[in-house]
């Protein structure tokens, strides 16, 4: 029987690596990926760091896909001096729909208007979309739309990194529960635990960062959690589906809430006044390399875009 190899290294290696990383950050040679929102960048490490996993959980229609899409869409403009690619595991939304959402963001037209629902789309708008597409396809973004198991995803990433010579890559997954279960996985949690381990191992092996979208557990819709001014209004770590599997692997965990959809007018114990259904609350539940906090955003859903907004006033309880 062969003798096992030693698995340990002296701590010198870790300190040396950290010092080199700090020097590169200080010199601007190593940077995070800036996102479109200063609040988001401030909650993280000046944006999304390489070799990290960001998990974003929310109800359907809460804006989590818009955030992911906007990060990818604007990343090349906001980080012009960085050499990177994007690989999207897009199991939920067909590529055409994703492209139409981008057209919506640059034309100000709704999805329905772009599809000539109600009135015919003008040639001017169509030409604008065509010109945008010609420029957009120059960016190195690739899409995998066939649902896969965790092992199949790993095979694809291994091939992708080999073909592109280990180039830095933003990897997204639009729905954790649409990853296929392997025959040996008895339930969804088995798959999620393996998925979490896959994320951690891959971000150790390659210069990648993950943005992963997740649904919430059903108890988020219990009526008592929609009572004005209660702590239960907030998204909690335990609300993220499969949080036991994902939390330990995530570097940043974000829960998105859209309070007005649950008829919440005064949000949480601080009773922030929710004026319309475009108000989004991002709960930074875990920020391993940043700060946990709660930040407010505005969802411009007709234009497929998220914008920052000021923290709403609180209800006067005198």
Coordinates of N, CA and C in Angstrom, one line a residue, residues 8-172:
X8 N -0.5 19.0 4.8 CA -0.4 20.3 5.4 C 0.7 21.1 4.8
X9 N 0.5 22.5 5.0 CA 1.6 23.4 4.7 C 1.8 24.3 5.8
X10 N 3.0 24.9 6.0 CA 3.3 25.9 7.0 C 2.4 27.1 6.8
X11 N 2.2 27.9 7.8 CA 1.3 29.0 7.7 C 2.0 30.2 6.9
X12 N 3.3 30.0 6.7 CA 4.0 31.0 5.9 C 3.3 31.2 4.6
X13 N 2.9 30.1 4.0 CA 2.3 30.2 2.6 C 1.1 31.1 2.6
X14 N 0.2 31.0 3.6 CA -1.0 31.7 3.7 C -0.7 33.2 3.9
X15 N 0.2 33.5 4.8 CA 0.6 34.9 5.1 C 1.2 35.6 3.8
X16 N 2.1 34.8 3.2 CA 2.7 35.3 2.0 C 1.7 35.6 0.9
X17 N 0.8 34.7 0.7 CA -0.3 34.9 -0.3 C -1.1 36.1 0.0
X18 N -1.5 36.3 1.3 CA -2.3 37.4 1.7 C -1.5 38.7 1.5
X19 N -0.2 38.8 1.8 CA 0.5 40.0 1.6 C 0.7 40.3 0.1
X20 N 0.9 39.3 -0.7 CA 0.9 39.6 -2.2 C -0.4 40.1 -2.7
X21 N -1.5 39.5 -2.2 CA -2.8 40.0 -2.6 C -3.1 41.5 -2.2
X22 N -2.7 41.8 -1.0 CA -2.8 43.2 -0.5 C -2.0 44.1 -1.4
X23 N -0.8 43.7 -1.7 CA 0.1 44.6 -2.5 C -0.6 44.8 -3.9
X24 N -1.1 43.7 -4.5 CA -1.7 43.9 -5.8 C -3.0 44.7 -5.8
X25 N -3.8 44.6 -4.7 CA -4.9 45.4 -4.5 C -4.5 46.9 -4.4
X26 N -3.5 47.2 -3.6 CA -3.1 48.5 -3.4 C -2.5 49.1 -4.7
X27 N -1.9 48.3 -5.5 CA -1.3 48.8 -6.8 C -2.4 48.8 -7.9
X28 N -3.6 48.4 -7.6 CA -4.6 48.3 -8.7 C -4.4 47.2 -9.7
X29 N -3.6 46.2 -9.3 CA -3.4 45.1 -10.2 C -4.4 44.0 -10.0
X30 N -5.0 44.0 -8.9 CA -6.1 43.0 -8.5 C -7.3 43.8 -8.0
X31 N -8.4 43.6 -8.7 CA -9.6 44.4 -8.4 C -10.8 43.5 -8.3
X32 N -11.8 44.0 -7.5 CA -13.1 43.3 -7.6 C -13.9 43.8 -8.8
X33 N -14.9 43.1 -9.1 CA -15.8 43.5 -10.2 C -16.8 44.5 -9.7
X34 N -16.7 45.7 -10.2 CA -17.7 46.8 -9.8 C -19.1 46.4 -10.3
X35 N -20.1 46.6 -9.4 CA -21.5 46.4 -9.8 C -22.0 47.8 -10.1
X36 N -23.2 47.9 -10.6 CA -23.8 49.3 -10.9 C -24.2 50.1 -9.7
X37 N -24.1 49.5 -8.5 CA -24.7 50.2 -7.3 C -23.6 50.4 -6.2
X38 N -23.3 51.7 -5.9 CA -22.3 52.0 -4.9 C -22.7 51.3 -3.5
X39 N -24.0 51.2 -3.2 CA -24.4 50.6 -1.9 C -24.0 49.1 -1.9
X40 N -24.2 48.5 -3.1 CA -23.8 47.1 -3.2 C -22.3 46.9 -3.1
X41 N -21.6 47.8 -3.8 CA -20.1 47.7 -3.7 C -19.6 47.9 -2.3
X42 N -20.2 48.8 -1.6 CA -19.8 49.2 -0.2 C -20.0 48.0 0.7
X43 N -21.1 47.3 0.5 CA -21.4 46.2 1.4 C -20.5 45.0 1.2
X44 N -19.9 44.9 0.0 CA -19.0 43.9 -0.3 C -17.6 44.5 -0.3
X45 N -16.6 43.9 -1.0 CA -15.3 44.4 -1.0 C -15.0 45.2 -2.3
X46 N -15.7 46.4 -2.3 CA -15.6 47.3 -3.4 C -16.1 46.6 -4.7
X47 N -17.1 45.8 -4.5 CA -17.6 45.0 -5.6 C -17.5 43.5 -5.3
X48 N -17.6 42.7 -6.3 CA -17.6 41.2 -6.2 C -16.1 40.7 -6.4
X49 N -15.6 40.1 -5.3 CA -14.2 39.6 -5.4 C -14.2 38.3 -6.2
X50 N -13.0 38.1 -6.8 CA -12.8 36.8 -7.5 C -12.6 35.7 -6.4
X51 N -12.9 34.5 -6.8 CA -12.9 33.3 -5.9 C -13.9 33.4 -4.8
X52 N -15.1 34.0 -5.1 CA -16.1 34.1 -4.1 C -17.4 33.5 -4.7
X53 N -18.4 33.3 -3.8 CA -19.7 32.8 -4.1 C -20.7 33.8 -3.5
X54 N -21.5 34.4 -4.4 CA -22.6 35.3 -3.9 C -24.0 34.6 -4.2
X55 N -24.8 34.4 -3.2 CA -26.1 33.8 -3.3 C -27.1 34.8 -3.1
X56 N -28.1 34.9 -4.0 CA -29.2 35.9 -3.9 C -30.5 35.2 -3.9
X57 N -31.2 35.3 -2.8 CA -32.5 34.6 -2.6 C -33.7 35.6 -2.6
X58 N -34.8 35.2 -3.2 CA -36.0 36.0 -3.2 C -37.2 35.3 -3.8
X59 N -38.4 35.8 -3.6 CA -39.6 35.3 -4.2 C -39.6 35.5 -5.7
X60 N -40.4 34.8 -6.4 CA -40.6 35.2 -7.8 C -41.0 36.6 -8.0
X61 N -40.5 37.3 -8.9 CA -40.8 38.7 -9.1 C -40.2 39.7 -8.2
X62 N -39.2 39.3 -7.4 CA -38.6 40.2 -6.4 C -37.5 41.0 -7.0
X63 N -37.0 40.6 -8.2 CA -35.9 41.3 -8.8 C -34.5 40.6 -8.8
X64 N -34.5 39.4 -8.3 CA -33.2 38.8 -8.2 C -32.5 38.5 -9.6
X65 N -33.4 38.1 -10.6 CA -32.8 37.9 -11.9 C -32.4 39.2 -12.5
X66 N -33.2 40.3 -12.3 CA -32.8 41.6 -12.8 C -31.4 42.0 -12.3
X67 N -31.2 41.8 -11.0 CA -29.9 42.1 -10.4 C -28.7 41.4 -11.1
X68 N -28.9 40.1 -11.2 CA -27.9 39.2 -11.9 C -27.7 39.7 -13.3
X69 N -28.8 39.9 -14.0 CA -28.6 40.3 -15.4 C -27.9 41.7 -15.6
X70 N -28.3 42.6 -14.7 CA -27.7 44.0 -14.8 C -26.2 43.9 -14.4
X71 N -25.8 43.1 -13.5 CA -24.4 43.0 -13.1 C -23.6 42.5 -14.4
X72 N -24.1 41.4 -15.0 CA -23.5 40.9 -16.2 C -23.5 42.0 -17.3
X73 N -24.6 42.6 -17.6 CA -24.8 43.5 -18.7 C -23.8 44.7 -18.6
X74 N -23.7 45.2 -17.4 CA -22.9 46.4 -17.2 C -21.4 46.1 -16.7
X75 N -21.1 44.9 -16.5 CA -19.8 44.6 -15.9 C -18.7 45.0 -16.8
X76 N -18.8 44.8 -18.1 CA -17.8 45.1 -19.1 C -17.5 46.6 -19.2
X77 N -18.6 47.3 -19.1 CA -18.5 48.8 -19.2 C -17.9 49.4 -17.9
X78 N -18.3 48.8 -16.8 CA -17.8 49.3 -15.5 C -16.4 48.9 -15.1
X79 N -15.9 47.8 -15.8 CA -14.6 47.3 -15.5 C -13.8 47.1 -16.8
X80 N -13.6 48.3 -17.5 CA -13.1 48.2 -18.9 C -11.6 47.7 -19.0
X81 N -10.9 47.8 -17.9 CA -9.5 47.4 -17.9 C -9.2 46.0 -17.4
X82 N -10.3 45.3 -17.1 CA -10.2 43.9 -16.6 C -10.5 42.9 -17.7
X83 N -9.7 41.9 -17.8 CA -9.9 40.9 -18.8 C -10.6 39.7 -18.3
X84 N -11.9 39.6 -18.6 CA -12.7 38.5 -18.0 C -13.8 38.1 -19.0
X85 N -14.4 37.0 -18.7 CA -15.5 36.4 -19.5 C -16.7 36.2 -18.5
X86 N -17.8 35.8 -19.1 CA -19.0 35.4 -18.3 C -19.6 34.1 -18.9
X87 N -19.9 33.2 -18.0 CA -20.5 31.9 -18.4 C -21.8 31.8 -17.6
X88 N -22.9 31.7 -18.3 CA -24.2 31.7 -17.6 C -24.9 30.3 -17.7
X89 N -25.2 29.7 -16.6 CA -26.0 28.5 -16.6 C -27.5 29.0 -16.5
X90 N -28.2 29.0 -17.6 CA -29.5 29.7 -17.7 C -30.5 28.6 -17.9
X91 N -30.9 27.9 -16.8 CA -31.8 26.8 -16.9 C -33.3 27.2 -16.9
X92 N -33.6 28.4 -16.4 CA -35.0 28.8 -16.2 C -35.5 29.6 -17.4
X93 N -34.7 30.6 -17.9 CA -35.2 31.5 -18.9 C -34.5 31.2 -20.2
X94 N -35.3 31.2 -21.3 CA -34.7 30.9 -22.6 C -33.9 32.2 -23.0
X95 N -32.9 31.9 -23.9 CA -32.0 33.0 -24.3 C -32.7 34.2 -24.9
X96 N -33.7 33.9 -25.7 CA -34.5 35.0 -26.4 C -35.1 35.9 -25.3
X97 N -35.7 35.4 -24.3 CA -36.3 36.2 -23.3 C -35.2 37.1 -22.6
X98 N -34.1 36.5 -22.3 CA -33.0 37.3 -21.6 C -32.6 38.4 -22.5
X99 N -32.5 38.2 -23.8 CA -32.1 39.2 -24.8 C -33.2 40.3 -24.8
X100 N -34.4 39.9 -24.8 CA -35.5 40.9 -24.9 C -35.5 41.8 -23.6
X101 N -35.1 41.2 -22.5 CA -35.0 42.0 -21.3 C -33.9 43.1 -21.4
X102 N -32.9 42.7 -22.1 CA -31.8 43.7 -22.3 C -32.3 44.8 -23.2
X103 N -33.0 44.4 -24.3 CA -33.5 45.4 -25.2 C -34.5 46.4 -24.4
X104 N -35.2 45.9 -23.5 CA -36.1 46.7 -22.7 C -35.3 47.7 -21.9
X105 N -34.2 47.3 -21.4 CA -33.4 48.2 -20.5 C -32.8 49.3 -21.3
X106 N -32.5 49.1 -22.6 CA -31.9 50.2 -23.4 C -32.9 51.0 -24.2
X107 N -34.1 50.5 -24.4 CA -35.1 51.3 -25.1 C -36.1 52.0 -24.2
X108 N -36.3 51.5 -23.0 CA -37.3 52.0 -22.1 C -38.7 51.4 -22.5
X109 N -38.7 50.5 -23.4 CA -40.0 49.8 -23.8 C -40.2 48.6 -23.0
X110 N -41.4 48.3 -22.7 CA -41.7 47.1 -21.9 C -41.6 45.8 -22.8
X111 N -41.5 44.7 -22.1 CA -41.4 43.4 -22.8 C -42.5 43.3 -23.8
X112 N -43.8 43.6 -23.4 CA -44.9 43.5 -24.3 C -44.8 44.4 -25.5
X113 N -44.3 45.6 -25.2 CA -44.2 46.6 -26.4 C -43.2 46.1 -27.4
X114 N -42.1 45.5 -26.9 CA -41.1 44.9 -27.8 C -41.6 43.8 -28.6
X115 N -42.6 43.1 -28.0 CA -43.3 41.9 -28.7 C -44.5 42.4 -29.6
X116 N -44.6 43.7 -29.7 CA -45.8 44.3 -30.5 C -47.1 43.8 -30.0
X117 N -47.2 43.7 -28.6 CA -48.5 43.4 -28.0 C -49.3 44.7 -27.8
X118 N -50.4 44.8 -28.6 CA -51.2 46.0 -28.5 C -50.9 47.0 -29.6
X119 N -49.7 47.2 -30.0 CA -49.3 48.1 -31.1 C -48.0 47.6 -31.7
X120 N -47.9 47.8 -33.0 CA -46.7 47.4 -33.7 C -45.4 48.1 -33.3
X121 N -44.3 47.4 -33.1 CA -43.1 48.0 -32.8 C -42.6 48.8 -34.0
X122 N -42.0 50.0 -33.7 CA -41.6 50.9 -34.8 C -40.2 50.4 -35.3
X123 N -39.9 50.8 -36.5 CA -38.6 50.4 -37.1 C -37.5 51.1 -36.3
X124 N -37.7 52.3 -35.8 CA -36.7 53.0 -35.1 C -36.2 52.2 -33.9
X125 N -37.2 51.7 -33.1 CA -36.9 50.9 -31.9 C -36.2 49.6 -32.3
X126 N -36.7 49.0 -33.4 CA -36.1 47.7 -33.8 C -34.6 47.9 -34.3
X127 N -34.4 49.0 -35.0 CA -33.0 49.3 -35.4 C -32.1 49.6 -34.2
X128 N -32.7 50.3 -33.2 CA -31.9 50.6 -32.0 C -31.5 49.2 -31.3
X129 N -32.4 48.3 -31.3 CA -32.1 47.0 -30.7 C -31.1 46.2 -31.5
X130 N -31.2 46.4 -32.8 CA -30.2 45.7 -33.7 C -28.8 46.2 -33.5
X131 N -28.7 47.6 -33.4 CA -27.4 48.2 -33.2 C -26.8 47.8 -31.9
X132 N -27.7 47.7 -30.8 CA -27.2 47.3 -29.5 C -26.7 45.9 -29.6
X133 N -27.5 45.0 -30.2 CA -27.1 43.6 -30.3 C -25.7 43.4 -31.0
X134 N -25.5 44.2 -32.0 CA -24.2 44.1 -32.7 C -23.0 44.4 -31.8
X135 N -23.2 45.4 -30.9 CA -22.2 45.7 -30.0 C -22.1 44.7 -28.8
X136 N -23.3 44.3 -28.4 CA -23.3 43.4 -27.2 C -22.7 42.1 -27.4
X137 N -22.8 41.6 -28.6 CA -22.3 40.2 -28.9 C -20.8 40.2 -29.0
X138 N -20.2 41.4 -29.0 CA -18.7 41.5 -29.0 C -18.2 41.1 -27.6
X139 N -19.0 41.2 -26.5 CA -18.6 40.8 -25.2 C -18.5 39.3 -25.1
X140 N -17.6 38.8 -24.3 CA -17.4 37.3 -24.2 C -18.3 36.7 -23.2
X141 N -19.6 36.6 -23.6 CA -20.6 36.0 -22.7 C -21.1 34.7 -23.4
X142 N -21.1 33.6 -22.6 CA -21.5 32.3 -23.2 C -22.6 31.8 -22.3
X143 N -23.6 31.0 -22.9 CA -24.8 30.6 -22.2 C -24.9 29.1 -22.3
X144 N -25.2 28.4 -21.2 CA -25.5 27.0 -21.2 C -27.0 26.9 -20.8
X145 N -27.9 26.4 -21.6 CA -29.3 26.4 -21.4 C -29.8 25.0 -21.1
X146 N -29.0 24.0 -21.2 CA -29.5 22.6 -21.0 C -29.3 22.2 -19.5
X147 N -30.4 21.9 -18.8 CA -30.2 21.6 -17.4 C -29.3 20.4 -17.2
X148 N -28.5 20.5 -16.1 CA -27.4 19.5 -15.9 C -27.3 19.1 -14.4
X149 N -26.6 18.0 -14.2 CA -26.3 17.6 -12.8 C -25.1 18.4 -12.4
X150 N -24.8 18.3 -11.1 CA -23.6 19.0 -10.6 C -22.3 18.6 -11.3
X151 N -22.2 17.2 -11.5 CA -21.0 16.7 -12.1 C -20.9 17.2 -13.6
X152 N -22.0 17.3 -14.3 CA -22.0 17.7 -15.7 C -21.6 19.2 -15.7
X153 N -22.1 20.0 -14.7 CA -21.7 21.4 -14.7 C -20.2 21.5 -14.5
X154 N -19.6 20.7 -13.6 CA -18.2 20.7 -13.4 C -17.4 20.4 -14.7
X155 N -17.9 19.4 -15.4 CA -17.2 19.0 -16.7 C -17.2 20.2 -17.6
X156 N -18.4 20.9 -17.7 CA -18.4 22.0 -18.6 C -17.5 23.1 -18.2
X157 N -17.4 23.4 -16.9 CA -16.5 24.4 -16.5 C -15.0 24.1 -16.7
X158 N -14.7 22.8 -16.4 CA -13.3 22.3 -16.7 C -13.0 22.5 -18.2
X159 N -13.9 22.2 -19.1 CA -13.6 22.4 -20.5 C -13.5 23.8 -20.9
X160 N -14.4 24.6 -20.3 CA -14.4 26.1 -20.6 C -13.1 26.7 -20.2
X161 N -12.7 26.4 -19.0 CA -11.5 27.0 -18.5 C -10.2 26.5 -19.2
X162 N -10.3 25.3 -19.7 CA -9.2 24.8 -20.5 C -9.1 25.5 -21.9
X163 N -10.3 25.7 -22.5 CA -10.3 26.3 -23.8 C -9.9 27.8 -23.7
X164 N -10.3 28.4 -22.6 CA -10.0 29.9 -22.5 C -8.8 30.1 -21.6
X165 N -8.0 29.1 -21.5 CA -6.7 29.3 -20.8 C -6.7 29.8 -19.4
X166 N -7.8 29.4 -18.7 CA -7.9 29.9 -17.3 C -8.2 31.3 -17.1
X167 N -8.9 31.9 -18.1 CA -9.2 33.4 -18.0 C -10.2 33.6 -16.9
X168 N -10.1 34.7 -16.2 CA -11.1 35.0 -15.2 C -12.5 35.0 -15.8
X169 N -13.5 34.4 -15.0 CA -14.8 34.2 -15.5 C -15.9 34.4 -14.4
X170 N -16.9 35.2 -14.7 CA -18.0 35.3 -13.9 C -19.0 34.2 -14.3
X171 N -19.4 33.3 -13.3 CA -20.3 32.2 -13.6 C -21.6 32.4 -12.8
X172 N -22.7 32.4 -13.6 CA -24.0 32.6 -12.9 C -24.8 31.3 -13.1

